[in-house]
Every structure is written in C-alpha cells, then in structure tokens.
Amino acid sequence: MAISGSRNWKDKADPFSVVVASLVSQLSDQQKMSESPLSPFRGVYLPPALHPLNKTLVKDGKWKDVDSTQEKRRSFLHDFCKKYNSRKQLRTHLVHLVSRIYVEDRHKVLYCEVPKAGCSNWKRVLMVLNGLAASAHNISHDDVHYGKHLRKLDSYDLKGIYTRLNTYTKTIFVRDPMERLVSAFRDKFEHPNSYYHPVFGKAIIKKYRHNANEEALKTGSGVKFKEFIQYLLDSHRPVGMDIHWEQVSKLCYPCLINYDFIGKFETLEEDANYFLQLVGAPAELKFPKFKDRHSSDERTSAEVVRQYLKELSKEERHLTYDFYYLDYLMFNYTSPIV
C-alpha cells in the first residue's frame, strides 16, 4: 500500500515530527506553561489502539467490498501514525483537539468536519439522526451552517468529551488535497461572497497583485488562483488561515484521535451509507446526492484541478503539494504530477 508516485521522504523532516511541532506551535506560551483544569487530559499518547468496528447492525452482505476498503484505510492510517510516533507524548489541550468534531448523541456518532469533503450534507444527516429534521433534503445551506442546531464536542465538560471519545463511533471524511483546495477556491472566490471577498480577497489583492485597480482593492473580488496560492504559501500571510483550506492533519488530528471510520469524498455515497448502517440509522435515511451550492458548476475533478495548476509555476506546484504533504501520506492519496 505504498504511496503511488510520492516524492522522496529522505530530504524531509520526519512527517510525524512535523505534526507534533505544528500542534505545539499553535499554543501560546501561557497555554504551554499554565496548569489549567485540563491538565489531567493534556498528555495524549500516540497512536491510540485500533479497535475493531462494531458491525452487528449491518443488515446484509452487500457491503463486503466497502468494508474491506474501510479496514485497509484504518490499518494504513494506524500504521502510518505508529511508524512516525515513537511513543512520543504531545502535551496539548484536549478541547483544542476536538473543536471541529460534531456530536450526535442518539446514535453515538462523532463527526469531524472537513470542509469541501461533503460536510454540508453530513451535517444535514446528523440533524436528521438527531430528530431535528424529517429529511435532509429540506434543510437549507444557511440552516446547516448558521443555525447552530448541532453541538460540537468542545462544548461539553471534560468528562463528557472524554466519555464520548471513548464510547462513540468517530468518523472523518477526507478528499484528495488538491481537489479540495481548488474546490474551496472556486466556491469562495469565483462566486459573490460577502465574507471571503472583503476579508481575504482584499488582503490578497493588496499584497500580491501589482498595480491593482481601485475597484479590486475596494471589493476584494476577482482573486486569481495564482494569487491565492501565493497567499497560502506565504509564511507572513496578510490574513490568517481558514478551515476550508487548512490541512486535515490540523483540523481533525488523525494521529491523535482514533477515528473508527475513514470515508473518502471519492467514494462518498457508498462510504456514507455503509457508515449509516454501522450506527443503526433508520433504513430510509440515505446520504444526499445533491450538490449543496453552485449546483450548475462542474464538480471539481482531477481534470479541473489540472487546469488550475497550469496557472502556477513548477515551484509553486511543488510547494503546494508540500503544504499538504501529510494529508497525502496519512490518507494514502497519490501525489499529483507536479
């Protein structure tokens, strides 16, 4: 199960050390030094044990191939984390690690949100599972993202967090990193957006576009993909990171949290419906097929990605791959030909 086409690891830092250093760097000096009520939970040993999936609620045998793929993904991630772990202990706050995880208590599900990997429809499904809606098809985009109907794991007390992490079925759905990146750019910068244009667009155009006209500087509209990548790769970004293009390794901490189920956007429907069987969801509940927004747009495929990458220099393409290096490795994605 080698990483097909991946670049040479020998000239890079230990990938796991990169994760650890990255996580620690996110803590303030005060957080690193203080002894808060979180102290008993700050030592996280890596990786946690790989527990077998509970398959007692699966009703038929049609999921055999999906299940086989799932077991391979789980084993691959576990082995990756184990290989680059060396039994190191990372001291960080448990609450910080679980801030992107949504909770569904009825079916005991924890879902880590990875934007641009089916997260809108997953939130719809969680709302139906929780009895907040009768059908996923009747829930609007704004209701999903701004309605605050779902609780996140970091909203519980420490006992509640710890109990759920140890007893609930934890899932994460991921996507080819470059496809996810291009999808995020298209969604946020190629359509009218009252947040991303003025907050990110204006800052990006101001720093990376020479001789920008007054209209572009005023509105932040019309950011080019090359300018977006210059922002992404800049160690002194004029505006911070965003969850839509943040690395999965920093959103969901796959080597720190023992995810029971690893779904992929590339096999979203079959993975999601198998997962719903595993957790005992109602038989009539199926994962939605519809595109959440900009439904007339072509989906961001490998071919679409290739067209966007043509706008970059060879060095920029290499650096962008390097930026998502861990995501490629952790989830066994084939590295792009850059």
Tab-separated table of C-alpha atoms in Angstrom, residues 60-262:
chain	number	residue	atom	x	y	z
A	60	ASP	CA	-26.907	-7.559	4.599
A	61	GLY	CA	-23.803	-8.735	2.803
A	62	LYS	CA	-23.701	-6.166	0.014
A	63	TRP	CA	-21.171	-4.047	1.942
A	64	LYS	CA	-18.365	-6.624	1.772
A	65	ASP	CA	-16.161	-4.653	-0.654
A	66	VAL	CA	-16.794	-1.340	1.116
A	67	ASP	CA	-15.952	-2.947	4.442
A	68	SER	CA	-12.728	-4.424	3.055
A	69	THR	CA	-11.661	-0.997	1.775
A	70	GLN	CA	-12.540	0.542	5.128
A	71	GLU	CA	-10.383	-1.909	7.052
A	72	LYS	CA	-7.442	-1.187	4.747
A	73	ARG	CA	-7.822	2.565	5.282
A	74	ARG	CA	-7.997	2.169	9.052
A	75	SER	CA	-4.939	-0.075	9.134
A	76	PHE	CA	-2.977	2.207	6.818
A	77	LEU	CA	-3.601	5.316	8.947
A	78	HIS	CA	-2.890	3.442	12.159
A	79	ASP	CA	0.370	2.039	10.797
A	80	PHE	CA	1.395	5.448	9.479
A	81	CYS	CA	0.821	7.071	12.874
A	82	LYS	CA	2.547	4.232	14.676
A	83	LYS	CA	5.578	4.382	12.394
A	84	TYR	CA	6.125	8.091	12.946
A	85	ASN	CA	5.090	8.106	16.565
A	86	SER	CA	7.997	6.614	18.511
A	87	ARG	CA	5.739	6.702	21.559
A	88	LYS	CA	6.047	10.451	21.786
A	89	GLN	CA	3.725	12.315	24.091
A	90	LEU	CA	2.186	15.543	22.898
A	91	ARG	CA	1.116	17.975	25.578
A	92	THR	CA	-1.792	19.974	24.284
A	93	HIS	CA	-5.324	20.763	25.317
A	94	LEU	CA	-7.932	18.100	24.653
A	95	VAL	CA	-10.519	20.805	23.964
A	96	HIS	CA	-8.358	22.184	21.148
A	97	LEU	CA	-8.110	18.764	19.527
A	98	VAL	CA	-11.887	18.249	19.337
A	99	SER	CA	-13.022	21.722	18.276
A	100	ARG	CA	-14.082	20.566	14.761
A	101	ILE	CA	-15.988	17.474	15.915
A	102	TYR	CA	-19.804	17.421	15.820
A	103	VAL	CA	-21.830	15.266	18.202
A	104	GLU	CA	-24.949	13.190	17.558
A	105	ASP	CA	-25.934	11.603	20.860
A	106	ARG	CA	-28.874	9.413	19.774
A	107	HIS	CA	-26.727	7.145	17.601
A	108	LYS	CA	-23.488	7.935	19.412
A	109	VAL	CA	-21.688	9.494	16.464
A	110	LEU	CA	-18.752	11.911	16.382
A	111	TYR	CA	-18.098	13.526	13.002
A	112	CYS	CA	-15.024	15.655	12.332
A	113	GLU	CA	-15.860	18.329	9.790
A	114	VAL	CA	-13.544	18.610	6.796
A	115	PRO	CA	-14.873	21.423	4.580
A	116	LYS	CA	-15.209	20.640	0.855
A	117	ALA	CA	-15.474	16.910	1.557
A	118	GLY	CA	-19.239	16.551	1.833
A	119	CYS	CA	-19.563	18.326	5.189
A	120	SER	CA	-22.803	20.230	4.413
A	121	ASN	CA	-24.699	17.054	3.618
A	122	TRP	CA	-23.114	15.293	6.581
A	123	LYS	CA	-24.467	17.997	8.877
A	124	ARG	CA	-27.892	17.518	7.295
A	125	VAL	CA	-27.680	13.801	8.034
A	126	LEU	CA	-26.667	14.472	11.641
A	127	MET	CA	-29.664	16.777	12.058
A	128	VAL	CA	-31.994	14.031	10.797
A	129	LEU	CA	-30.355	11.440	13.063
A	130	ASN	CA	-30.808	13.797	15.991
A	131	GLY	CA	-34.517	14.279	15.275
A	132	LEU	CA	-34.098	17.932	14.287
A	133	ALA	CA	-35.436	17.411	10.756
A	134	ALA	CA	-37.540	14.801	8.971
A	135	SER	CA	-35.495	14.844	5.763
A	136	ALA	CA	-32.035	16.001	4.753
A	137	HIS	CA	-33.474	17.432	1.535
A	138	ASN	CA	-35.499	20.091	3.342
A	139	ILE	CA	-32.608	21.726	5.207
A	140	SER	CA	-31.185	24.918	3.702
A	141	HIS	CA	-27.499	25.774	3.430
A	142	ASP	CA	-27.872	28.609	5.952
A	143	ASP	CA	-29.690	26.335	8.398
A	144	VAL	CA	-26.876	23.815	8.131
A	145	HIS	CA	-24.017	26.233	8.696
A	146	TYR	CA	-25.503	29.088	10.719
A	147	GLY	CA	-28.461	27.517	12.540
A	148	LYS	CA	-26.355	26.201	15.442
A	149	HIS	CA	-28.549	23.110	15.702
A	150	LEU	CA	-25.635	20.733	16.268
A	151	ARG	CA	-23.302	20.694	19.247
A	152	LYS	CA	-19.552	20.412	18.941
A	153	LEU	CA	-17.570	18.183	21.223
A	154	ASP	CA	-15.673	21.092	22.780
A	155	SER	CA	-18.966	22.441	24.197
A	156	TYR	CA	-19.124	19.560	26.712
A	157	ASP	CA	-17.280	19.366	30.004
A	158	LEU	CA	-14.125	17.271	30.188
A	159	LYS	CA	-15.918	14.158	31.379
A	160	GLY	CA	-18.416	14.490	28.526
A	161	ILE	CA	-15.640	14.895	25.973
A	162	TYR	CA	-13.598	12.012	27.293
A	163	THR	CA	-16.587	9.645	27.584
A	164	ARG	CA	-17.753	10.340	24.036
A	165	LEU	CA	-14.272	9.957	22.559
A	166	ASN	CA	-14.029	6.527	24.161
A	167	THR	CA	-17.533	5.201	23.502
A	168	TYR	CA	-18.930	6.865	20.343
A	169	THR	CA	-18.227	5.912	16.722
A	170	LYS	CA	-15.828	8.521	15.379
A	171	THR	CA	-15.732	9.294	11.672
A	172	ILE	CA	-13.818	11.550	9.330
A	173	PHE	CA	-14.398	12.078	5.589
A	174	VAL	CA	-11.457	13.337	3.542
A	175	ARG	CA	-10.720	14.330	-0.056
A	176	ASP	CA	-7.778	14.493	-2.412
A	177	PRO	CA	-5.948	17.561	-1.025
A	178	MET	CA	-5.503	19.372	-4.332
A	179	GLU	CA	-9.124	18.804	-5.366
A	180	ARG	CA	-10.271	20.076	-2.001
A	181	LEU	CA	-8.075	23.170	-2.333
A	182	VAL	CA	-9.320	24.054	-5.822
A	183	SER	CA	-12.912	23.386	-4.775
A	184	ALA	CA	-12.513	25.825	-1.884
A	185	PHE	CA	-11.022	28.489	-4.153
A	186	ARG	CA	-13.818	28.158	-6.704
A	187	ASP	CA	-16.502	28.298	-4.030
A	188	LYS	CA	-15.156	31.278	-2.096
A	189	PHE	CA	-13.542	33.435	-4.786
A	190	GLU	CA	-15.319	32.722	-8.079
A	191	HIS	CA	-18.795	33.495	-6.752
A	192	PRO	CA	-20.126	36.542	-4.900
A	193	ASN	CA	-19.281	36.222	-1.216
A	194	SER	CA	-19.872	38.844	1.453
A	195	TYR	CA	-17.210	37.435	3.770
A	196	TYR	CA	-14.340	35.943	1.764
A	197	HIS	CA	-14.036	38.785	-0.749
A	198	PRO	CA	-13.730	41.658	1.740
A	199	VAL	CA	-11.791	39.707	4.393
A	200	PHE	CA	-9.460	37.518	2.299
A	201	GLY	CA	-9.802	38.917	-1.203
A	202	LYS	CA	-8.873	42.497	-0.377
A	203	ALA	CA	-5.807	41.450	1.610
A	204	ILE	CA	-4.652	39.027	-1.096
A	205	ILE	CA	-5.046	41.516	-3.939
A	206	LYS	CA	-3.345	44.268	-1.966
A	207	LYS	CA	-0.245	42.177	-1.256
A	208	TYR	CA	0.136	40.002	-4.345
A	209	ARG	CA	-1.278	41.986	-7.284
A	210	HIS	CA	0.964	44.622	-8.766
A	211	ASN	CA	-0.832	47.731	-9.985
A	212	ALA	CA	-4.215	46.557	-8.665
A	213	ASN	CA	-7.020	48.899	-9.654
A	214	GLU	CA	-9.124	50.765	-7.126
A	215	GLU	CA	-12.209	48.616	-7.664
A	216	ALA	CA	-10.353	45.366	-6.926
A	217	LEU	CA	-8.753	46.849	-3.801
A	218	LYS	CA	-12.127	48.092	-2.617
A	219	THR	CA	-14.175	44.936	-3.163
A	220	GLY	CA	-11.638	42.088	-2.986
A	221	SER	CA	-13.394	40.405	-5.908
A	222	GLY	CA	-11.605	38.664	-8.741
A	223	VAL	CA	-8.770	36.970	-6.850
A	224	LYS	CA	-6.747	34.802	-9.242
A	225	PHE	CA	-5.762	31.257	-8.314
A	226	LYS	CA	-2.053	32.115	-8.533
A	227	GLU	CA	-2.574	34.994	-6.071
A	228	PHE	CA	-4.467	32.676	-3.750
A	229	ILE	CA	-1.582	30.183	-3.809
A	230	GLN	CA	0.925	32.971	-3.118
A	231	TYR	CA	-1.126	33.813	-0.021
A	232	LEU	CA	-1.362	30.147	1.016
A	233	LEU	CA	2.400	29.597	0.805
A	234	ASP	CA	3.383	32.905	2.432
A	235	SER	CA	4.816	32.481	5.937
A	236	HIS	CA	3.747	36.083	6.564
A	237	ARG	CA	0.196	35.924	5.266
A	238	PRO	CA	-1.687	39.229	5.350
A	239	VAL	CA	-4.719	37.367	6.729
A	240	GLY	CA	-4.886	34.090	8.641
A	241	MET	CA	-5.756	30.552	7.585
A	242	ASP	CA	-9.281	29.275	7.067
A	243	ILE	CA	-10.850	25.874	7.700
A	244	HIS	CA	-11.773	25.475	4.029
A	245	TRP	CA	-8.123	25.099	3.022
A	246	GLU	CA	-6.478	24.163	6.319
A	247	GLN	CA	-4.747	20.774	6.321
A	248	VAL	CA	-6.844	17.861	7.614
A	249	SER	CA	-3.926	16.996	9.913
A	250	LYS	CA	-4.603	20.296	11.729
A	251	LEU	CA	-8.406	20.153	11.609
A	252	CYS	CA	-9.054	16.641	12.876
A	253	TYR	CA	-5.698	15.387	14.255
A	254	PRO	CA	-5.960	11.887	12.759
A	255	CYS	CA	-2.898	10.610	14.627
A	256	LEU	CA	-4.187	11.870	17.968
A	257	ILE	CA	-7.838	10.846	17.739
A	258	ASN	CA	-8.597	7.232	16.930
A	259	TYR	CA	-11.153	7.539	14.122
A	260	ASP	CA	-13.193	4.368	13.717
A	261	PHE	CA	-14.312	5.102	10.163
A	262	ILE	CA	-12.415	6.871	7.377
